[in-house]
PDB file of C-alpha atoms in Angstrom:
ATOM      1  CA  MET A 591     280.393 187.258  13.171  1.00  0.00           C
ATOM      2  CA  SER A 592     277.497 189.496  14.298  1.00  0.00           C
ATOM      3  CA  ILE A 593     274.916 190.536  11.742  1.00  0.00           C
ATOM      4  CA  THR A 594     271.759 192.652  11.864  1.00  0.00           C
ATOM      5  CA  MET A 595     269.636 192.795   8.641  1.00  0.00           C
ATOM      6  CA  MET A 596     266.602 195.189   8.231  1.00  0.00           C
ATOM      7  CA  TYR A 597     264.213 195.645   5.304  1.00  0.00           C
ATOM      8  CA  HIS A 598     262.028 198.299   3.944  1.00  0.00           C
ATOM      9  CA  ARG A 599     259.493 198.460   0.971  1.00  0.00           C
ATOM     10  CA  ASP A 600     259.468 201.597  -1.060  1.00  0.00           C
ATOM     11  CA  GLY A 601     256.386 203.383  -2.558  1.00  0.00           C
ATOM     12  CA  LYS A 602     256.615 200.847  -5.713  1.00  0.00           C
ATOM     13  CA  GLY A 603     256.632 197.845  -3.436  1.00  0.00           C
ATOM     14  CA  VAL A 604     260.390 197.102  -4.116  1.00  0.00           C
ATOM     15  CA  LEU A 605     262.106 195.490  -1.023  1.00  0.00           C
ATOM     16  CA  HIS A 606     265.393 197.115   0.209  1.00  0.00           C
ATOM     17  CA  PHE A 607     267.860 195.942   2.797  1.00  0.00           C
ATOM     18  CA  ARG A 608     270.305 197.453   5.148  1.00  0.00           C
ATOM     19  CA  GLU A 609     272.779 195.143   6.896  1.00  0.00           C
ATOM     20  CA  ALA A 610     275.411 195.767   9.562  1.00  0.00           C
ATOM     21  CA  MET A 611     278.150 193.070  10.396  1.00  0.00           C
ATOM     22  CA  TYR A 612     280.897 192.898  12.821  1.00  0.00           C
ATOM     23  CA  ASP A 613     283.861 190.430  12.738  1.00  0.00           C
ATOM     24  CA  ALA A 614     285.461 190.404  16.162  1.00  0.00           C
ATOM     25  CA  GLU A 615     288.595 188.586  14.947  1.00  0.00           C
ATOM     26  CA  SER A 616     289.404 191.162  12.337  1.00  0.00           C
ATOM     27  CA  GLU A 617     287.805 194.043  14.284  1.00  0.00           C
ATOM     28  CA  GLU A 618     285.994 195.214  11.214  1.00  0.00           C
ATOM     29  CA  PHE A 619     282.537 196.821  11.123  1.00  0.00           C
ATOM     30  CA  MET A 620     280.745 196.638   7.740  1.00  0.00           C
ATOM     31  CA  LEU A 621     277.663 198.189   6.397  1.00  0.00           C
ATOM     32  CA  ASN A 622     275.893 196.982   3.281  1.00  0.00           C
ATOM     33  CA  GLN A 623     272.684 198.292   1.571  1.00  0.00           C
ATOM     34  CA  GLY A 624     270.664 198.069  -1.568  1.00  0.00           C
ATOM     35  CA  ARG A 625     267.755 196.419  -3.355  1.00  0.00           C
ATOM     36  CA  VAL A 626     267.076 192.781  -2.317  1.00  0.00           C
ATOM     37  CA  GLY A 627     268.518 190.533  -4.982  1.00  0.00           C
ATOM     38  CA  ASN A 628     271.120 192.948  -6.052  1.00  0.00           C
ATOM     39  CA  MET A 629     274.655 193.487  -5.009  1.00  0.00           C
ATOM     40  CA  GLY A 630     274.550 196.103  -2.333  1.00  0.00           C
ATOM     41  CA  THR A 631     276.927 198.935  -1.617  1.00  0.00           C
ATOM     42  CA  SER A 632     279.111 198.516   1.276  1.00  0.00           C
ATOM     43  CA  SER A 633     281.564 200.361   3.398  1.00  0.00           C
ATOM     44  CA  ALA A 634     283.891 199.038   6.224  1.00  0.00           C
ATOM     45  CA  THR A 635     285.653 200.455   9.279  1.00  0.00           C
ATOM     46  CA  ALA A 636     288.670 198.838  10.650  1.00  0.00           C
ATOM     47  CA  GLY A 637     290.051 198.698  14.227  1.00  0.00           C
ATOM     48  CA  VAL A 638     286.641 198.640  15.826  1.00  0.00           C
ATOM     49  CA  ASP A 639     286.680 196.890  19.169  1.00  0.00           C
ATOM     50  CA  GLU A 640     283.568 195.094  20.740  1.00  0.00           C
ATOM     51  CA  ALA A 641     282.411 198.109  22.819  1.00  0.00           C
ATOM     52  CA  ALA A 642     282.600 200.506  19.720  1.00  0.00           C
ATOM     53  CA  ALA A 643     280.823 197.751  17.581  1.00  0.00           C
ATOM     54  CA  GLU A 644     277.970 197.708  20.154  1.00  0.00           C
ATOM     55  CA  LYS A 645     277.570 201.574  19.798  1.00  0.00           C
ATOM     56  CA  LYS A 646     277.759 201.325  15.977  1.00  0.00           C
ATOM     57  CA  PHE A 647     275.069 198.537  15.999  1.00  0.00           C
ATOM     58  CA  ALA A 648     272.810 200.845  18.114  1.00  0.00           C
ATOM     59  CA  ALA A 649     273.315 203.851  15.793  1.00  0.00           C
ATOM     60  CA  PHE A 650     272.801 201.534  12.744  1.00  0.00           C
ATOM     61  CA  ALA A 651     269.425 200.413  14.250  1.00  0.00           C
ATOM     62  CA  ALA A 652     268.302 203.916  15.081  1.00  0.00           C
ATOM     63  CA  LYS A 653     269.239 205.253  11.611  1.00  0.00           C
ATOM     64  CA  SER A 654     267.512 202.372   9.934  1.00  0.00           C
ATOM     65  CA  ALA A 655     264.326 202.844  11.936  1.00  0.00           C
ATOM     66  CA  GLU A 656     264.317 206.548  11.112  1.00  0.00           C
ATOM     67  CA  LEU A 657     264.575 205.612   7.362  1.00  0.00           C
ATOM     68  CA  GLY A 658     261.647 203.154   7.744  1.00  0.00           C
ATOM     69  CA  TYR A 659     263.617 199.973   7.988  1.00  0.00           C
ATOM     70  CA  ALA A 660     262.695 197.037  10.436  1.00  0.00           C
ATOM     71  CA  GLU A 661     263.741 193.564  11.022  1.00  0.00           C
ATOM     72  CA  ILE A 662     261.438 190.900   9.586  1.00  0.00           C
ATOM     73  CA  PRO A 663     260.275 188.474  12.134  1.00  0.00           C
ATOM     74  CA  ALA A 664     261.057 184.839  11.064  1.00  0.00           C
ATOM     75  CA  GLU A 665     257.216 184.135  11.171  1.00  0.00           C
ATOM     76  CA  GLU A 666     256.839 186.391   8.183  1.00  0.00           C
ATOM     77  CA  GLN A 667     259.515 184.824   6.219  1.00  0.00           C
ATOM     78  CA  HIS A 668     259.888 181.635   4.221  1.00  0.00           C
ATOM     79  CA  TRP A 669     262.101 178.515   4.103  1.00  0.00           C
ATOM     80  CA  VAL A 670     263.795 177.858   0.860  1.00  0.00           C
ATOM     81  CA  VAL A 671     265.748 174.632   0.702  1.00  0.00           C
ATOM     82  CA  ALA A 672     268.471 173.631  -1.745  1.00  0.00           C
ATOM     83  CA  GLN A 673     268.342 169.801  -1.992  1.00  0.00           C
ATOM     84  CA  TYR A 674     270.973 167.644  -3.486  1.00  0.00           C
ATOM     85  CA  ALA A 675     270.376 163.957  -4.428  1.00  0.00           C
ATOM     86  CA  LEU A 676     273.297 161.905  -3.009  1.00  0.00           C
ATOM     87  CA  LYS A 677     274.833 158.649  -4.212  1.00  0.00           C
ATOM     88  CA  SER A 678     274.707 156.972  -0.864  1.00  0.00           C
ATOM     89  CA  ALA A 679     272.067 156.968   1.824  1.00  0.00           C
ATOM     90  CA  GLU A 680     274.395 158.676   4.553  1.00  0.00           C
ATOM     91  CA  GLY A 681     276.638 160.727   2.358  1.00  0.00           C
ATOM     92  CA  THR A 682     280.328 160.422   1.522  1.00  0.00           C
ATOM     93  CA  ASP A 683     283.263 162.707   2.035  1.00  0.00           C
ATOM     94  CA  ARG A 684     282.544 164.203  -1.373  1.00  0.00           C
ATOM     95  CA  ASP A 685     279.000 165.049  -0.169  1.00  0.00           C
ATOM     96  CA  ARG A 686     280.406 166.660   2.981  1.00  0.00           C
ATOM     97  CA  TYR A 687     282.609 168.754   0.821  1.00  0.00           C
ATOM     98  CA  LEU A 688     279.446 169.604  -1.377  1.00  0.00           C
ATOM     99  CA  GLU A 689     277.673 170.670   1.757  1.00  0.00           C
ATOM    100  CA  TYR A 690     280.495 172.939   2.814  1.00  0.00           C
ATOM    101  CA  LYS A 691     280.952 174.521  -0.606  1.00  0.00           C
ATOM    102  CA  ALA A 692     277.265 175.050  -1.179  1.00  0.00           C
ATOM    103  CA  ARG A 693     276.589 176.594   2.394  1.00  0.00           C
ATOM    104  CA  THR A 694     279.620 178.975   2.015  1.00  0.00           C
ATOM    105  CA  ALA A 695     278.607 180.020  -1.579  1.00  0.00           C
ATOM    106  CA  LEU A 696     274.947 180.666  -0.568  1.00  0.00           C
ATOM    107  CA  ALA A 697     275.716 182.509   2.707  1.00  0.00           C
ATOM    108  CA  SER A 698     278.179 184.828   0.873  1.00  0.00           C
ATOM    109  CA  TYR A 699     275.852 185.439  -2.157  1.00  0.00           C
ATOM    110  CA  PHE A 700     272.743 185.935   0.021  1.00  0.00           C
ATOM    111  CA  SER A 701     274.339 188.277   2.439  1.00  0.00           C
ATOM    112  CA  TRP A 702     275.728 190.768   0.025  1.00  0.00           C
ATOM    113  CA  ARG A 703     272.281 190.868  -1.693  1.00  0.00           C
ATOM    114  CA  GLY A 704     269.913 190.880   1.303  1.00  0.00           C
ATOM    115  CA  LEU A 705     268.372 187.686   0.139  1.00  0.00           C
ATOM    116  CA  GLY A 706     268.303 185.996   3.690  1.00  0.00           C
ATOM    117  CA  THR A 707     270.419 183.717   5.729  1.00  0.00           C
ATOM    118  CA  VAL A 708     271.610 180.050   5.553  1.00  0.00           C
ATOM    119  CA  GLU A 709     270.385 178.601   8.787  1.00  0.00           C
ATOM    120  CA  GLU A 710     271.314 174.942   8.782  1.00  0.00           C
ATOM    121  CA  SER A 711     272.048 171.832   6.643  1.00  0.00           C
ATOM    122  CA  GLU A 712     271.206 168.177   7.259  1.00  0.00           C
ATOM    123  CA  PHE A 713     271.755 164.815   5.659  1.00  0.00           C
ATOM    124  CA  ALA A 714     268.609 162.738   5.137  1.00  0.00           C
ATOM    125  CA  PRO A 715     268.659 159.368   3.546  1.00  0.00           C
ATOM    126  CA  GLY A 716     270.178 159.979   0.065  1.00  0.00           C
ATOM    127  CA  LYS A 717     269.746 163.701   0.324  1.00  0.00           C
ATOM    128  CA  LEU A 718     271.478 166.908   1.464  1.00  0.00           C
ATOM    129  CA  ASN A 719     269.181 169.696   2.594  1.00  0.00           C
ATOM    130  CA  ILE A 720     270.404 173.235   2.998  1.00  0.00           C
ATOM    131  CA  PHE A 721     267.850 175.447   4.810  1.00  0.00           C
ATOM    132  CA  CYS A 722     267.755 179.173   4.009  1.00  0.00           C
ATOM    133  CA  LEU A 723     265.401 181.784   5.802  1.00  0.00           C
ATOM    134  CA  VAL A 724     264.318 184.398   3.238  1.00  0.00           C
ATOM    135  CA  PRO A 725     262.073 187.388   2.869  1.00  0.00           C
ATOM    136  CA  ASP A 726     261.315 186.977  -0.793  1.00  0.00           C
ATOM    137  CA  VAL A 727     261.087 183.518  -2.235  1.00  0.00           C
ATOM    138  CA  PRO A 728     261.264 184.216  -6.033  1.00  0.00           C
ATOM    139  CA  LYS A 729     264.409 186.412  -5.656  1.00  0.00           C
ATOM    140  CA  ALA A 730     266.040 183.790  -3.254  1.00  0.00           C
ATOM    141  CA  VAL A 731     265.273 180.900  -5.718  1.00  0.00           C
ATOM    142  CA  LYS A 732     266.665 182.976  -8.557  1.00  0.00           C
ATOM    143  CA  GLY A 733     269.753 183.836  -6.547  1.00  0.00           C
ATOM    144  CA  MET A 734     270.238 180.179  -5.464  1.00  0.00           C
ATOM    145  CA  LEU A 735     270.138 179.031  -9.036  1.00  0.00           C
ATOM    146  CA  VAL A 736     272.660 181.597 -10.058  1.00  0.00           C
ATOM    147  CA  VAL A 737     275.259 180.967  -7.347  1.00  0.00           C
ATOM    148  CA  LEU A 738     274.993 177.233  -7.239  1.00  0.00           C
ATOM    149  CA  ARG A 739     275.406 177.114 -11.112  1.00  0.00           C
ATOM    150  CA  GLU A 740     278.381 179.541 -11.044  1.00  0.00           C
ATOM    151  CA  ALA A 741     280.020 177.512  -8.284  1.00  0.00           C
ATOM    152  CA  ASN A 742     279.916 174.348 -10.442  1.00  0.00           C
ATOM    153  CA  LEU A 743     277.992 172.513  -7.541  1.00  0.00           C
ATOM    154  CA  ASP A 744     276.469 169.446  -9.235  1.00  0.00           C
ATOM    155  CA  PHE A 745     273.518 171.547 -10.633  1.00  0.00           C
ATOM    156  CA  THR A 746     271.908 168.482 -12.228  1.00  0.00           C
ATOM    157  CA  LYS A 747     271.198 166.829  -8.884  1.00  0.00           C
ATOM    158  CA  LEU A 748     269.631 170.149  -7.399  1.00  0.00           C
ATOM    159  CA  GLY A 749     266.053 170.463  -6.310  1.00  0.00           C
ATOM    160  CA  ILE A 750     264.638 173.550  -4.602  1.00  0.00           C
ATOM    161  CA  GLY A 751     261.555 173.839  -2.425  1.00  0.00           C
ATOM    162  CA  SER A 752     259.929 176.562  -0.356  1.00  0.00           C
ATOM    163  CA  ALA A 753     257.444 176.722   2.551  1.00  0.00           C
ATOM    164  CA  PRO A 754     256.169 179.541   4.861  1.00  0.00           C
ATOM    165  CA  PHE A 755     258.112 179.635   8.103  1.00  0.00           C
ATOM    166  CA  ALA A 756     254.881 178.893  10.075  1.00  0.00           C
ATOM    167  CA  GLU A 757     253.989 175.911   7.845  1.00  0.00           C
ATOM    168  CA  PRO A 758     257.216 173.848   7.483  1.00  0.00           C
ATOM    169  CA  GLY A 759     255.290 170.924   6.146  1.00  0.00           C
ATOM    170  CA  ASN A 760     253.579 172.710   3.338  1.00  0.00           C
ATOM    171  CA  TRP A 761     256.446 172.380   0.689  1.00  0.00           C
ATOM    172  CA  LYS A 762     256.164 173.704  -2.944  1.00  0.00           C
ATOM    173  CA  ARG A 763     258.606 172.619  -5.573  1.00  0.00           C
ATOM    174  CA  ARG A 764     260.431 175.684  -7.150  1.00  0.00           C
ATOM    175  CA  HIS A 765     263.068 173.929  -9.176  1.00  0.00           C
ATOM    176  CA  PRO A 766     263.201 171.960 -11.491  1.00  0.00           C
ATOM    177  CA  LEU A 767     259.862 172.821 -13.075  1.00  0.00           C
ATOM    178  CA  PRO A 768     257.537 171.553 -14.186  1.00  0.00           C
ATOM    179  CA  ALA A 769     257.262 169.605 -10.985  1.00  0.00           C
ATOM    180  CA  LYS A 770     257.127 165.921 -11.757  1.00  0.00           C
ATOM    181  CA  ALA A 771     256.981 164.852  -7.992  1.00  0.00           C
ATOM    182  CA  PRO A 772     256.350 166.774  -4.847  1.00  0.00           C
ATOM    183  CA  PHE A 773     259.216 168.345  -2.839  1.00  0.00           C
ATOM    184  CA  VAL A 774     259.859 166.306   0.401  1.00  0.00           C
ATOM    185  CA  LEU A 775     262.775 166.677   2.846  1.00  0.00           C
ATOM    186  CA  ASP A 776     263.358 163.014   3.745  1.00  0.00           C
TER     187      ASP A 776
END
């Protein structure tokens, strides 16, 4: 699936998003827009081939720029990591299922609300880390707590940390608070 996400701050400082997505398999082109952190309004066009999708992406980018939207470079975003404590050092089949379910839930929830993208996940000794690249840390953390709790994904073993993209070693614990220990990846 191809995705383009653009953002704009209004006069009150509220961050808004516009997103275009194309699924080549289903030949569907989708647009989604709204305030970051809230469910956007969407529309879809079926029967779009790849050549037509390229034209639609170009039109989307031109219209977004006209409205004051722009892509936020990764360097200006933050990492937010959902971290699960595991029962074994290398992870079990149950942990791999947890990884799949959490990644899927986060990717869907974040996409429809302009909160960012799920970039990768990794197993560290005794931990599962799911990395998300986000433009607004407080809203992403709040969204992460909502979706992981609603999906019944072992919320008691969850920790969340954030760091600026340019400073991936400068982690700050975001959940649970108050922080009783620093947030570390490994």
